[in-house]
PDB file of N, CA and C in Angstrom:
ATOM      1  N   MET D  18       8.726  21.864 -12.866  1.00  0.00           N
ATOM      2  CA  MET D  18       8.425  23.101 -13.361  1.00  0.00           C
ATOM      3  C   MET D  18       7.207  23.170 -13.755  1.00  0.00           C
ATOM      4  N   ALA D  19       6.368  24.093 -13.230  1.00  0.00           N
ATOM      5  CA  ALA D  19       5.148  24.565 -13.871  1.00  0.00           C
ATOM      6  C   ALA D  19       5.191  25.023 -15.297  1.00  0.00           C
ATOM      7  N   THR D  20       4.174  25.008 -15.642  1.00  0.00           N
ATOM      8  CA  THR D  20       3.840  25.357 -17.271  1.00  0.00           C
ATOM      9  C   THR D  20       2.688  26.182 -17.347  1.00  0.00           C
ATOM     10  N   LYS D  21       2.816  27.211 -18.290  1.00  0.00           N
ATOM     11  CA  LYS D  21       1.815  28.353 -18.498  1.00  0.00           C
ATOM     12  C   LYS D  21       1.040  28.209 -19.688  1.00  0.00           C
ATOM     13  N   VAL D  22      -0.282  27.972 -19.343  1.00  0.00           N
ATOM     14  CA  VAL D  22      -1.142  27.965 -20.583  1.00  0.00           C
ATOM     15  C   VAL D  22      -2.005  29.113 -20.345  1.00  0.00           C
ATOM     16  N   LYS D  23      -2.055  30.126 -21.088  1.00  0.00           N
ATOM     17  CA  LYS D  23      -3.170  31.101 -21.383  1.00  0.00           C
ATOM     18  C   LYS D  23      -3.128  31.771 -19.891  1.00  0.00           C
ATOM     19  N   ASP D  24      -1.927  32.175 -19.095  1.00  0.00           N
ATOM     20  CA  ASP D  24      -2.037  32.536 -17.786  1.00  0.00           C
ATOM     21  C   ASP D  24      -2.463  31.731 -16.778  1.00  0.00           C
ATOM     22  N   LEU D  25      -2.525  30.423 -17.044  1.00  0.00           N
ATOM     23  CA  LEU D  25      -3.013  29.380 -16.202  1.00  0.00           C
ATOM     24  C   LEU D  25      -1.690  28.486 -15.925  1.00  0.00           C
ATOM     25  N   GLU D  26      -1.359  28.478 -14.718  1.00  0.00           N
ATOM     26  CA  GLU D  26      -0.266  27.383 -14.429  1.00  0.00           C
ATOM     27  C   GLU D  26      -0.649  25.911 -14.307  1.00  0.00           C
ATOM     28  N   ILE D  27       0.116  25.224 -14.853  1.00  0.00           N
ATOM     29  CA  ILE D  27      -0.348  23.875 -14.736  1.00  0.00           C
ATOM     30  C   ILE D  27       0.827  23.027 -14.251  1.00  0.00           C
ATOM     31  N   PHE D  28       0.453  22.349 -13.236  1.00  0.00           N
ATOM     32  CA  PHE D  28       1.612  21.421 -12.331  1.00  0.00           C
ATOM     33  C   PHE D  28       1.300  20.014 -12.625  1.00  0.00           C
ATOM     34  N   THR D  29       2.575  19.182 -12.442  1.00  0.00           N
ATOM     35  CA  THR D  29       2.245  17.659 -12.565  1.00  0.00           C
ATOM     36  C   THR D  29       1.688  17.379 -11.348  1.00  0.00           C
ATOM     37  N   PHE D  30       1.092  15.919 -11.332  1.00  0.00           N
ATOM     38  CA  PHE D  30       0.924  15.401  -9.979  1.00  0.00           C
ATOM     39  C   PHE D  30       1.797  15.129  -8.965  1.00  0.00           C
ATOM     40  N   ASP D  31       3.016  14.819  -9.415  1.00  0.00           N
ATOM     41  CA  ASP D  31       4.125  14.963  -8.685  1.00  0.00           C
ATOM     42  C   ASP D  31       4.723  16.076  -7.951  1.00  0.00           C
ATOM     43  N   GLN D  32       4.612  17.213  -8.863  1.00  0.00           N
ATOM     44  CA  GLN D  32       4.827  18.552  -8.194  1.00  0.00           C
ATOM     45  C   GLN D  32       3.841  18.919  -7.250  1.00  0.00           C
ATOM     46  N   ILE D  33       2.604  18.422  -7.294  1.00  0.00           N
ATOM     47  CA  ILE D  33       1.665  18.805  -6.169  1.00  0.00           C
ATOM     48  C   ILE D  33       1.992  17.975  -4.915  1.00  0.00           C
ATOM     49  N   LYS D  34       2.232  16.666  -5.047  1.00  0.00           N
ATOM     50  CA  LYS D  34       2.695  15.792  -4.026  1.00  0.00           C
ATOM     51  C   LYS D  34       3.835  16.497  -3.594  1.00  0.00           C
ATOM     52  N   ASP D  35       4.780  16.653  -4.308  1.00  0.00           N
ATOM     53  CA  ASP D  35       6.022  17.273  -3.602  1.00  0.00           C
ATOM     54  C   ASP D  35       5.748  18.555  -2.821  1.00  0.00           C
ATOM     55  N   GLU D  36       4.993  19.372  -3.089  1.00  0.00           N
ATOM     56  CA  GLU D  36       4.702  20.656  -2.468  1.00  0.00           C
ATOM     57  C   GLU D  36       3.713  20.378  -1.281  1.00  0.00           C
ATOM     58  N   PHE D  37       2.744  19.523  -1.681  1.00  0.00           N
ATOM     59  CA  PHE D  37       1.935  19.478  -0.243  1.00  0.00           C
ATOM     60  C   PHE D  37       1.873  18.455   0.511  1.00  0.00           C
ATOM     61  N   ILE D  38       2.520  17.199   0.105  1.00  0.00           N
ATOM     62  CA  ILE D  38       2.601  16.021   0.949  1.00  0.00           C
ATOM     63  C   ILE D  38       4.120  15.917   1.337  1.00  0.00           C
ATOM     64  N   GLY D  39       4.984  16.438   0.679  1.00  0.00           N
ATOM     65  CA  GLY D  39       6.484  16.084   0.878  1.00  0.00           C
ATOM     66  C   GLY D  39       7.243  15.670  -0.304  1.00  0.00           C
ATOM     67  N   GLU D  40       8.644  15.686  -0.323  1.00  0.00           N
ATOM     68  CA  GLU D  40       9.314  15.303  -1.360  1.00  0.00           C
ATOM     69  C   GLU D  40       9.494  13.873  -1.241  1.00  0.00           C
ATOM     70  N   ILE D  41       9.759  12.807  -2.401  1.00  0.00           N
ATOM     71  CA  ILE D  41      10.184  11.589  -2.303  1.00  0.00           C
ATOM     72  C   ILE D  41      11.264  11.399  -1.143  1.00  0.00           C
ATOM     73  N   GLY D  42      10.813  10.429  -0.547  1.00  0.00           N
ATOM     74  CA  GLY D  42      11.984   9.840   0.818  1.00  0.00           C
ATOM     75  C   GLY D  42      11.701  10.752   2.001  1.00  0.00           C
ATOM     76  N   SER D  43      10.900  11.413   1.985  1.00  0.00           N
ATOM     77  CA  SER D  43      10.485  12.337   3.320  1.00  0.00           C
ATOM     78  C   SER D  43       9.553  11.297   4.077  1.00  0.00           C
ATOM     79  N   THR D  44       9.444  11.548   5.529  1.00  0.00           N
ATOM     80  CA  THR D  44       8.719  10.644   6.164  1.00  0.00           C
ATOM     81  C   THR D  44       7.179  10.923   5.785  1.00  0.00           C
ATOM     82  N   LYS D  45       7.040  12.095   5.650  1.00  0.00           N
ATOM     83  CA  LYS D  45       5.456  12.247   5.284  1.00  0.00           C
ATOM     84  C   LYS D  45       4.952  11.861   4.165  1.00  0.00           C
ATOM     85  N   ARG D  46       5.892  11.590   3.007  1.00  0.00           N
ATOM     86  CA  ARG D  46       5.642  11.173   1.644  1.00  0.00           C
ATOM     87  C   ARG D  46       5.560   9.740   1.785  1.00  0.00           C
ATOM     88  N   ILE D  47       6.307   9.061   2.531  1.00  0.00           N
ATOM     89  CA  ILE D  47       6.690   7.605   2.599  1.00  0.00           C
ATOM     90  C   ILE D  47       5.268   7.139   3.327  1.00  0.00           C
ATOM     91  N   LYS D  48       4.859   7.909   4.355  1.00  0.00           N
ATOM     92  CA  LYS D  48       3.409   7.351   5.052  1.00  0.00           C
ATOM     93  C   LYS D  48       2.345   7.526   4.152  1.00  0.00           C
ATOM     94  N   TYR D  49       2.197   8.547   3.250  1.00  0.00           N
ATOM     95  CA  TYR D  49       1.355   8.819   2.250  1.00  0.00           C
ATOM     96  C   TYR D  49       1.219   7.603   1.334  1.00  0.00           C
ATOM     97  N   GLU D  50       2.250   7.378   0.805  1.00  0.00           N
ATOM     98  CA  GLU D  50       2.591   6.138  -0.238  1.00  0.00           C
ATOM     99  C   GLU D  50       2.051   4.845   0.307  1.00  0.00           C
ATOM    100  N   GLN D  51       2.450   4.658   1.448  1.00  0.00           N
ATOM    101  CA  GLN D  51       2.087   3.502   1.990  1.00  0.00           C
ATOM    102  C   GLN D  51       0.661   3.260   2.448  1.00  0.00           C
ATOM    103  N   GLU D  52       0.030   4.360   2.959  1.00  0.00           N
ATOM    104  CA  GLU D  52      -1.403   4.308   3.177  1.00  0.00           C
ATOM    105  C   GLU D  52      -2.168   4.178   1.639  1.00  0.00           C
ATOM    106  N   LEU D  53      -1.425   4.812   0.683  1.00  0.00           N
ATOM    107  CA  LEU D  53      -2.167   4.696  -0.444  1.00  0.00           C
ATOM    108  C   LEU D  53      -2.336   3.263  -1.229  1.00  0.00           C
ATOM    109  N   GLN D  54      -1.131   2.387  -0.683  1.00  0.00           N
ATOM    110  CA  GLN D  54      -1.246   1.232  -1.149  1.00  0.00           C
ATOM    111  C   GLN D  54      -2.086   0.259  -0.377  1.00  0.00           C
ATOM    112  N   LEU D  55      -2.201   0.628   0.778  1.00  0.00           N
ATOM    113  CA  LEU D  55      -3.087  -0.222   1.772  1.00  0.00           C
ATOM    114  C   LEU D  55      -4.788   0.063   1.250  1.00  0.00           C
ATOM    115  N   ASP D  56      -4.843   1.176   0.865  1.00  0.00           N
ATOM    116  CA  ASP D  56      -6.156   1.300   0.166  1.00  0.00           C
ATOM    117  C   ASP D  56      -6.320   0.802  -1.143  1.00  0.00           C
ATOM    118  N   VAL D  57      -5.447   0.751  -1.904  1.00  0.00           N
ATOM    119  CA  VAL D  57      -5.772  -0.162  -3.163  1.00  0.00           C
ATOM    120  C   VAL D  57      -5.638  -1.791  -2.813  1.00  0.00           C
ATOM    121  N   LEU D  58      -4.878  -2.150  -1.689  1.00  0.00           N
ATOM    122  CA  LEU D  58      -5.138  -3.310  -1.256  1.00  0.00           C
ATOM    123  C   LEU D  58      -6.569  -3.886  -0.855  1.00  0.00           C
ATOM    124  N   GLY D  59      -7.227  -2.800  -0.066  1.00  0.00           N
ATOM    125  CA  GLY D  59      -8.512  -2.952   0.363  1.00  0.00           C
ATOM    126  C   GLY D  59      -9.465  -3.012  -0.877  1.00  0.00           C
ATOM    127  N   ASP D  60      -9.162  -2.243  -1.804  1.00  0.00           N
ATOM    128  CA  ASP D  60     -10.173  -2.123  -2.891  1.00  0.00           C
ATOM    129  C   ASP D  60     -10.015  -3.588  -3.871  1.00  0.00           C
ATOM    130  N   MET D  61      -8.801  -3.987  -3.604  1.00  0.00           N
ATOM    131  CA  MET D  61      -8.687  -5.212  -4.523  1.00  0.00           C
ATOM    132  C   MET D  61      -9.249  -6.386  -3.711  1.00  0.00           C
ATOM    133  N   ILE D  62      -9.217  -6.487  -2.410  1.00  0.00           N
ATOM    134  CA  ILE D  62     -10.208  -7.573  -1.571  1.00  0.00           C
ATOM    135  C   ILE D  62     -11.506  -7.267  -2.000  1.00  0.00           C
ATOM    136  N   LYS D  63     -12.135  -6.150  -1.880  1.00  0.00           N
ATOM    137  CA  LYS D  63     -13.637  -6.104  -2.131  1.00  0.00           C
ATOM    138  C   LYS D  63     -13.777  -6.372  -3.612  1.00  0.00           C
ATOM    139  N   THR D  64     -13.032  -6.037  -4.640  1.00  0.00           N
ATOM    140  CA  THR D  64     -13.101  -6.453  -6.071  1.00  0.00           C
ATOM    141  C   THR D  64     -13.423  -7.936  -6.315  1.00  0.00           C
ATOM    142  N   VAL D  65     -12.319  -8.660  -5.799  1.00  0.00           N
ATOM    143  CA  VAL D  65     -12.023 -10.091  -5.989  1.00  0.00           C
ATOM    144  C   VAL D  65     -13.322 -10.767  -5.227  1.00  0.00           C
ATOM    145  N   ARG D  66     -13.766 -10.327  -3.993  1.00  0.00           N
ATOM    146  CA  ARG D  66     -14.868 -10.810  -3.200  1.00  0.00           C
ATOM    147  C   ARG D  66     -16.148 -10.709  -3.952  1.00  0.00           C
ATOM    148  N   LEU D  67     -16.363  -9.488  -4.655  1.00  0.00           N
ATOM    149  CA  LEU D  67     -17.622  -9.493  -5.539  1.00  0.00           C
ATOM    150  C   LEU D  67     -17.552 -10.063  -6.632  1.00  0.00           C
ATOM    151  N   GLU D  68     -16.386 -10.297  -7.283  1.00  0.00           N
ATOM    152  CA  GLU D  68     -16.266 -11.204  -8.457  1.00  0.00           C
ATOM    153  C   GLU D  68     -16.332 -12.445  -8.107  1.00  0.00           C
ATOM    154  N   ARG D  69     -16.125 -12.913  -7.093  1.00  0.00           N
ATOM    155  CA  ARG D  69     -16.351 -14.392  -6.437  1.00  0.00           C
ATOM    156  C   ARG D  69     -17.884 -14.628  -5.789  1.00  0.00           C
ATOM    157  N   ASN D  70     -18.564 -13.416  -6.022  1.00  0.00           N
ATOM    158  CA  ASN D  70     -20.067 -13.596  -5.649  1.00  0.00           C
ATOM    159  C   ASN D  70     -20.110 -13.818  -4.137  1.00  0.00           C
ATOM    160  N   LEU D  71     -19.384 -13.407  -3.211  1.00  0.00           N
ATOM    161  CA  LEU D  71     -19.306 -13.542  -1.814  1.00  0.00           C
ATOM    162  C   LEU D  71     -19.638 -12.305  -1.036  1.00  0.00           C
ATOM    163  N   THR D  72     -20.403 -12.596  -0.041  1.00  0.00           N
ATOM    164  CA  THR D  72     -20.707 -11.371   1.090  1.00  0.00           C
ATOM    165  C   THR D  72     -19.567 -11.297   1.843  1.00  0.00           C
ATOM    166  N   GLN D  73     -19.693  -9.911   2.438  1.00  0.00           N
ATOM    167  CA  GLN D  73     -18.479 -10.047   3.648  1.00  0.00           C
ATOM    168  C   GLN D  73     -18.619 -11.194   4.564  1.00  0.00           C
ATOM    169  N   GLU D  74     -19.879 -11.485   5.050  1.00  0.00           N
ATOM    170  CA  GLU D  74     -20.175 -12.400   5.958  1.00  0.00           C
ATOM    171  C   GLU D  74     -19.703 -13.693   5.569  1.00  0.00           C
ATOM    172  N   GLU D  75     -19.854 -14.249   4.275  1.00  0.00           N
ATOM    173  CA  GLU D  75     -19.725 -15.627   3.738  1.00  0.00           C
ATOM    174  C   GLU D  75     -17.718 -15.479   3.756  1.00  0.00           C
ATOM    175  N   LEU D  76     -17.359 -14.511   3.393  1.00  0.00           N
ATOM    176  CA  LEU D  76     -15.728 -14.518   3.347  1.00  0.00           C
ATOM    177  C   LEU D  76     -15.213 -14.537   4.733  1.00  0.00           C
ATOM    178  N   GLY D  77     -15.805 -13.897   5.618  1.00  0.00           N
ATOM    179  CA  GLY D  77     -15.486 -13.805   7.076  1.00  0.00           C
ATOM    180  C   GLY D  77     -15.526 -15.596   7.554  1.00  0.00           C
ATOM    181  N   LYS D  78     -16.637 -16.144   7.172  1.00  0.00           N
ATOM    182  CA  LYS D  78     -16.830 -17.472   7.516  1.00  0.00           C
ATOM    183  C   LYS D  78     -15.586 -18.436   6.905  1.00  0.00           C
ATOM    184  N   LEU D  79     -15.224 -17.988   5.775  1.00  0.00           N
ATOM    185  CA  LEU D  79     -14.143 -18.892   5.221  1.00  0.00           C
ATOM    186  C   LEU D  79     -12.771 -18.760   5.754  1.00  0.00           C
ATOM    187  N   ILE D  80     -12.668 -17.735   6.493  1.00  0.00           N
ATOM    188  CA  ILE D  80     -11.370 -17.668   7.249  1.00  0.00           C
ATOM    189  C   ILE D  80     -11.510 -17.380   8.521  1.00  0.00           C
ATOM    190  N   GLY D  81     -12.627 -17.580   9.173  1.00  0.00           N
ATOM    191  CA  GLY D  81     -12.791 -17.525  10.491  1.00  0.00           C
ATOM    192  C   GLY D  81     -12.747 -16.106  11.208  1.00  0.00           C
ATOM    193  N   VAL D  82     -13.377 -15.320  10.486  1.00  0.00           N
ATOM    194  CA  VAL D  82     -13.573 -13.942  11.156  1.00  0.00           C
ATOM    195  C   VAL D  82     -14.968 -13.327  11.038  1.00  0.00           C
ATOM    196  N   GLN D  83     -15.297 -12.152  11.667  1.00  0.00           N
ATOM    197  CA  GLN D  83     -16.669 -11.657  11.524  1.00  0.00           C
ATOM    198  C   GLN D  83     -16.719 -10.879  10.348  1.00  0.00           C
ATOM    199  N   ARG D  84     -17.931 -10.795  10.011  1.00  0.00           N
ATOM    200  CA  ARG D  84     -18.000  -9.641   8.640  1.00  0.00           C
ATOM    201  C   ARG D  84     -17.567  -8.399   8.807  1.00  0.00           C
ATOM    202  N   ALA D  85     -17.486  -7.834  10.191  1.00  0.00           N
ATOM    203  CA  ALA D  85     -16.983  -6.289  10.320  1.00  0.00           C
ATOM    204  C   ALA D  85     -15.463  -6.580  10.168  1.00  0.00           C
ATOM    205  N   GLN D  86     -14.702  -7.503  10.425  1.00  0.00           N
ATOM    206  CA  GLN D  86     -13.452  -7.518  10.210  1.00  0.00           C
ATOM    207  C   GLN D  86     -13.071  -7.481   8.764  1.00  0.00           C
ATOM    208  N   ILE D  87     -13.922  -8.067   7.882  1.00  0.00           N
ATOM    209  CA  ILE D  87     -13.651  -8.087   6.328  1.00  0.00           C
ATOM    210  C   ILE D  87     -14.042  -6.409   5.995  1.00  0.00           C
ATOM    211  N   SER D  88     -14.837  -6.075   6.281  1.00  0.00           N
ATOM    212  CA  SER D  88     -15.489  -4.680   6.085  1.00  0.00           C
ATOM    213  C   SER D  88     -14.097  -3.619   6.355  1.00  0.00           C
ATOM    214  N   LYS D  89     -13.530  -4.002   7.631  1.00  0.00           N
ATOM    215  CA  LYS D  89     -12.549  -3.187   8.126  1.00  0.00           C
ATOM    216  C   LYS D  89     -11.087  -3.100   7.185  1.00  0.00           C
ATOM    217  N   LEU D  90     -10.980  -4.502   6.789  1.00  0.00           N
ATOM    218  CA  LEU D  90     -10.083  -4.876   5.483  1.00  0.00           C
ATOM    219  C   LEU D  90     -10.456  -3.895   4.446  1.00  0.00           C
ATOM    220  N   GLU D  91     -11.461  -4.210   4.029  1.00  0.00           N
ATOM    221  CA  GLU D  91     -11.720  -3.534   2.683  1.00  0.00           C
ATOM    222  C   GLU D  91     -11.744  -2.101   2.687  1.00  0.00           C
ATOM    223  N   ASN D  92     -11.899  -1.371   3.746  1.00  0.00           N
ATOM    224  CA  ASN D  92     -12.059   0.101   3.987  1.00  0.00           C
ATOM    225  C   ASN D  92     -10.490   0.586   4.594  1.00  0.00           C
ATOM    226  N   ASN D  93      -9.798  -0.180   4.767  1.00  0.00           N
ATOM    227  CA  ASN D  93      -8.380   0.180   5.153  1.00  0.00           C
ATOM    228  C   ASN D  93      -8.772   0.809   6.780  1.00  0.00           C
ATOM    229  N   ASN D  94      -9.699   0.300   7.485  1.00  0.00           N
ATOM    230  CA  ASN D  94      -9.688   0.773   8.930  1.00  0.00           C
ATOM    231  C   ASN D  94      -9.219  -0.090   9.890  1.00  0.00           C
ATOM    232  N   SER D  95      -8.220  -0.861   9.703  1.00  0.00           N
ATOM    233  CA  SER D  95      -7.642  -1.762  10.648  1.00  0.00           C
ATOM    234  C   SER D  95      -6.293  -2.025  10.274  1.00  0.00           C
ATOM    235  N   ASN D  96      -5.274  -2.527  10.960  1.00  0.00           N
ATOM    236  CA  ASN D  96      -3.978  -3.009  11.022  1.00  0.00           C
ATOM    237  C   ASN D  96      -4.222  -4.488  10.810  1.00  0.00           C
ATOM    238  N   PHE D  97      -3.578  -4.889   9.822  1.00  0.00           N
ATOM    239  CA  PHE D  97      -3.687  -6.380   9.300  1.00  0.00           C
ATOM    240  C   PHE D  97      -2.298  -7.098   8.991  1.00  0.00           C
ATOM    241  N   THR D  98      -1.999  -8.173   8.917  1.00  0.00           N
ATOM    242  CA  THR D  98      -0.834  -8.932   8.831  1.00  0.00           C
ATOM    243  C   THR D  98      -0.855  -9.496   7.582  1.00  0.00           C
ATOM    244  N   VAL D  99       0.168  -9.847   7.097  1.00  0.00           N
ATOM    245  CA  VAL D  99       0.516 -10.492   5.778  1.00  0.00           C
ATOM    246  C   VAL D  99      -0.303 -11.752   5.765  1.00  0.00           C
ATOM    247  N   GLU D 100      -0.159 -12.424   6.780  1.00  0.00           N
ATOM    248  CA  GLU D 100      -0.793 -13.696   6.984  1.00  0.00           C
ATOM    249  C   GLU D 100      -2.475 -13.526   6.868  1.00  0.00           C
ATOM    250  N   THR D 101      -2.880 -12.612   7.275  1.00  0.00           N
ATOM    251  CA  THR D 101      -4.449 -12.322   7.059  1.00  0.00           C
ATOM    252  C   THR D 101      -4.431 -12.060   5.654  1.00  0.00           C
ATOM    253  N   ILE D 102      -3.925 -11.131   5.057  1.00  0.00           N
ATOM    254  CA  ILE D 102      -4.185 -11.052   3.583  1.00  0.00           C
ATOM    255  C   ILE D 102      -3.911 -12.450   2.608  1.00  0.00           C
ATOM    256  N   LEU D 103      -3.070 -13.162   3.100  1.00  0.00           N
ATOM    257  CA  LEU D 103      -2.809 -14.477   2.482  1.00  0.00           C
ATOM    258  C   LEU D 103      -4.062 -15.182   2.526  1.00  0.00           C
ATOM    259  N   LYS D 104      -4.611 -15.330   3.766  1.00  0.00           N
ATOM    260  CA  LYS D 104      -5.752 -16.089   4.284  1.00  0.00           C
ATOM    261  C   LYS D 104      -6.981 -15.500   3.347  1.00  0.00           C
ATOM    262  N   VAL D 105      -7.067 -14.334   3.246  1.00  0.00           N
ATOM    263  CA  VAL D 105      -8.353 -13.574   2.634  1.00  0.00           C
ATOM    264  C   VAL D 105      -8.155 -13.949   1.089  1.00  0.00           C
ATOM    265  N   PHE D 106      -7.131 -13.818   0.434  1.00  0.00           N
ATOM    266  CA  PHE D 106      -6.966 -14.189  -1.159  1.00  0.00           C
ATOM    267  C   PHE D 106      -7.041 -15.718  -1.304  1.00  0.00           C
ATOM    268  N   GLY D 107      -6.503 -16.449  -0.249  1.00  0.00           N
ATOM    269  CA  GLY D 107      -6.323 -18.000  -0.426  1.00  0.00           C
ATOM    270  C   GLY D 107      -7.758 -18.375  -0.542  1.00  0.00           C
ATOM    271  N   ALA D 108      -8.576 -17.902   0.540  1.00  0.00           N
ATOM    272  CA  ALA D 108     -10.039 -18.371   0.600  1.00  0.00           C
ATOM    273  C   ALA D 108     -10.762 -17.980  -0.806  1.00  0.00           C
ATOM    274  N   MET D 109     -10.407 -16.919  -1.358  1.00  0.00           N
ATOM    275  CA  MET D 109     -11.025 -16.695  -2.610  1.00  0.00           C
ATOM    276  C   MET D 109     -10.394 -17.072  -3.749  1.00  0.00           C
ATOM    277  N   LYS D 110      -9.441 -18.131  -3.608  1.00  0.00           N
ATOM    278  CA  LYS D 110      -8.667 -18.772  -4.670  1.00  0.00           C
ATOM    279  C   LYS D 110      -7.922 -17.748  -5.521  1.00  0.00           C
ATOM    280  N   ALA D 111      -7.381 -16.770  -4.901  1.00  0.00           N
ATOM    281  CA  ALA D 111      -6.495 -15.765  -5.812  1.00  0.00           C
ATOM    282  C   ALA D 111      -5.066 -15.841  -5.299  1.00  0.00           C
ATOM    283  N   LYS D 112      -4.196 -15.665  -6.297  1.00  0.00           N
ATOM    284  CA  LYS D 112      -3.014 -15.647  -6.104  1.00  0.00           C
ATOM    285  C   LYS D 112      -2.298 -14.462  -5.790  1.00  0.00           C
ATOM    286  N   VAL D 113      -1.528 -14.291  -4.736  1.00  0.00           N
ATOM    287  CA  VAL D 113      -0.968 -12.980  -4.239  1.00  0.00           C
ATOM    288  C   VAL D 113       0.462 -12.947  -4.653  1.00  0.00           C
ATOM    289  N   ASN D 114       0.971 -12.172  -4.971  1.00  0.00           N
ATOM    290  CA  ASN D 114       2.318 -11.605  -5.412  1.00  0.00           C
ATOM    291  C   ASN D 114       3.005 -10.283  -4.695  1.00  0.00           C
ATOM    292  N   PHE D 115       4.007 -10.468  -3.980  1.00  0.00           N
ATOM    293  CA  PHE D 115       4.381  -9.198  -3.477  1.00  0.00           C
ATOM    294  C   PHE D 115       5.800  -8.731  -4.217  1.00  0.00           C
ATOM    295  N   ASN D 116       5.782  -7.759  -4.454  1.00  0.00           N
ATOM    296  CA  ASN D 116       7.274  -7.134  -5.089  1.00  0.00           C
ATOM    297  C   ASN D 116       7.963  -6.296  -3.995  1.00  0.00           C
ATOM    298  N   VAL D 117       9.195  -6.503  -4.070  1.00  0.00           N
ATOM    299  CA  VAL D 117       9.900  -5.883  -3.293  1.00  0.00           C
ATOM    300  C   VAL D 117      10.961  -5.023  -3.917  1.00  0.00           C
ATOM    301  N   GLU D 118      11.146  -3.599  -3.771  1.00  0.00           N
ATOM    302  CA  GLU D 118      11.821  -2.961  -4.687  1.00  0.00           C
ATOM    303  C   GLU D 118      12.927  -2.197  -3.626  1.00  0.00           C
ATOM    304  N   LEU D 119      14.089  -2.574  -3.773  1.00  0.00           N
ATOM    305  CA  LEU D 119      15.332  -2.100  -3.219  1.00  0.00           C
ATOM    306  C   LEU D 119      15.654  -0.538  -3.748  1.00  0.00           C
ATOM    307  N   MET D 120      15.826   0.379  -2.774  1.00  0.00           N
ATOM    308  CA  MET D 120      15.931   1.599  -3.093  1.00  0.00           C
ATOM    309  C   MET D 120      17.279   1.907  -2.584  1.00  0.00           C
ATOM    310  N   THR D 121      18.032   2.646  -3.244  1.00  0.00           N
ATOM    311  CA  THR D 121      19.453   3.293  -3.119  1.00  0.00           C
ATOM    312  C   THR D 121      19.599   4.300  -2.026  1.00  0.00           C
ATOM    313  N   ASN D 122      20.749   4.622  -1.602  1.00  0.00           N
ATOM    314  CA  ASN D 122      20.526   5.414  -0.495  1.00  0.00           C
ATOM    315  C   ASN D 122      20.406   6.954  -0.850  1.00  0.00           C
ATOM    316  N   SER D 123      20.589   7.071  -2.270  1.00  0.00           N
ATOM    317  CA  SER D 123      20.270   8.533  -2.669  1.00  0.00           C
ATOM    318  C   SER D 123      18.764   8.779  -3.069  1.00  0.00           C
ATOM    319  N   GLN D 124      17.751   7.939  -3.040  1.00  0.00           N
ATOM    320  CA  GLN D 124      16.432   7.817  -3.234  1.00  0.00           C
ATOM    321  C   GLN D 124      15.309   8.572  -1.905  1.00  0.00           C
TER     322      GLN D 124
END
């Protein structure tokens, strides 16, 4: 529910997402959330790479791919496998944890 402050309606971020992207559980919302998570993953790859003082080319050589592939991973411009993600973080000596959350049918 929106709140009024001096004739200005204020909405929560969840309300905005519900209105413009779709409610939780809808196909459009699920796709949005998945893409958001992939963007975060790409940012994490870049952050760790920079912390390790590696160029994209150097990281690519460590896992056997071209610099362009690392760029695509960091910018979420490519489909990639869990195996690739594990190789990338493994080459940078970073531990990867995956969390799986089971949703009930009502969600």
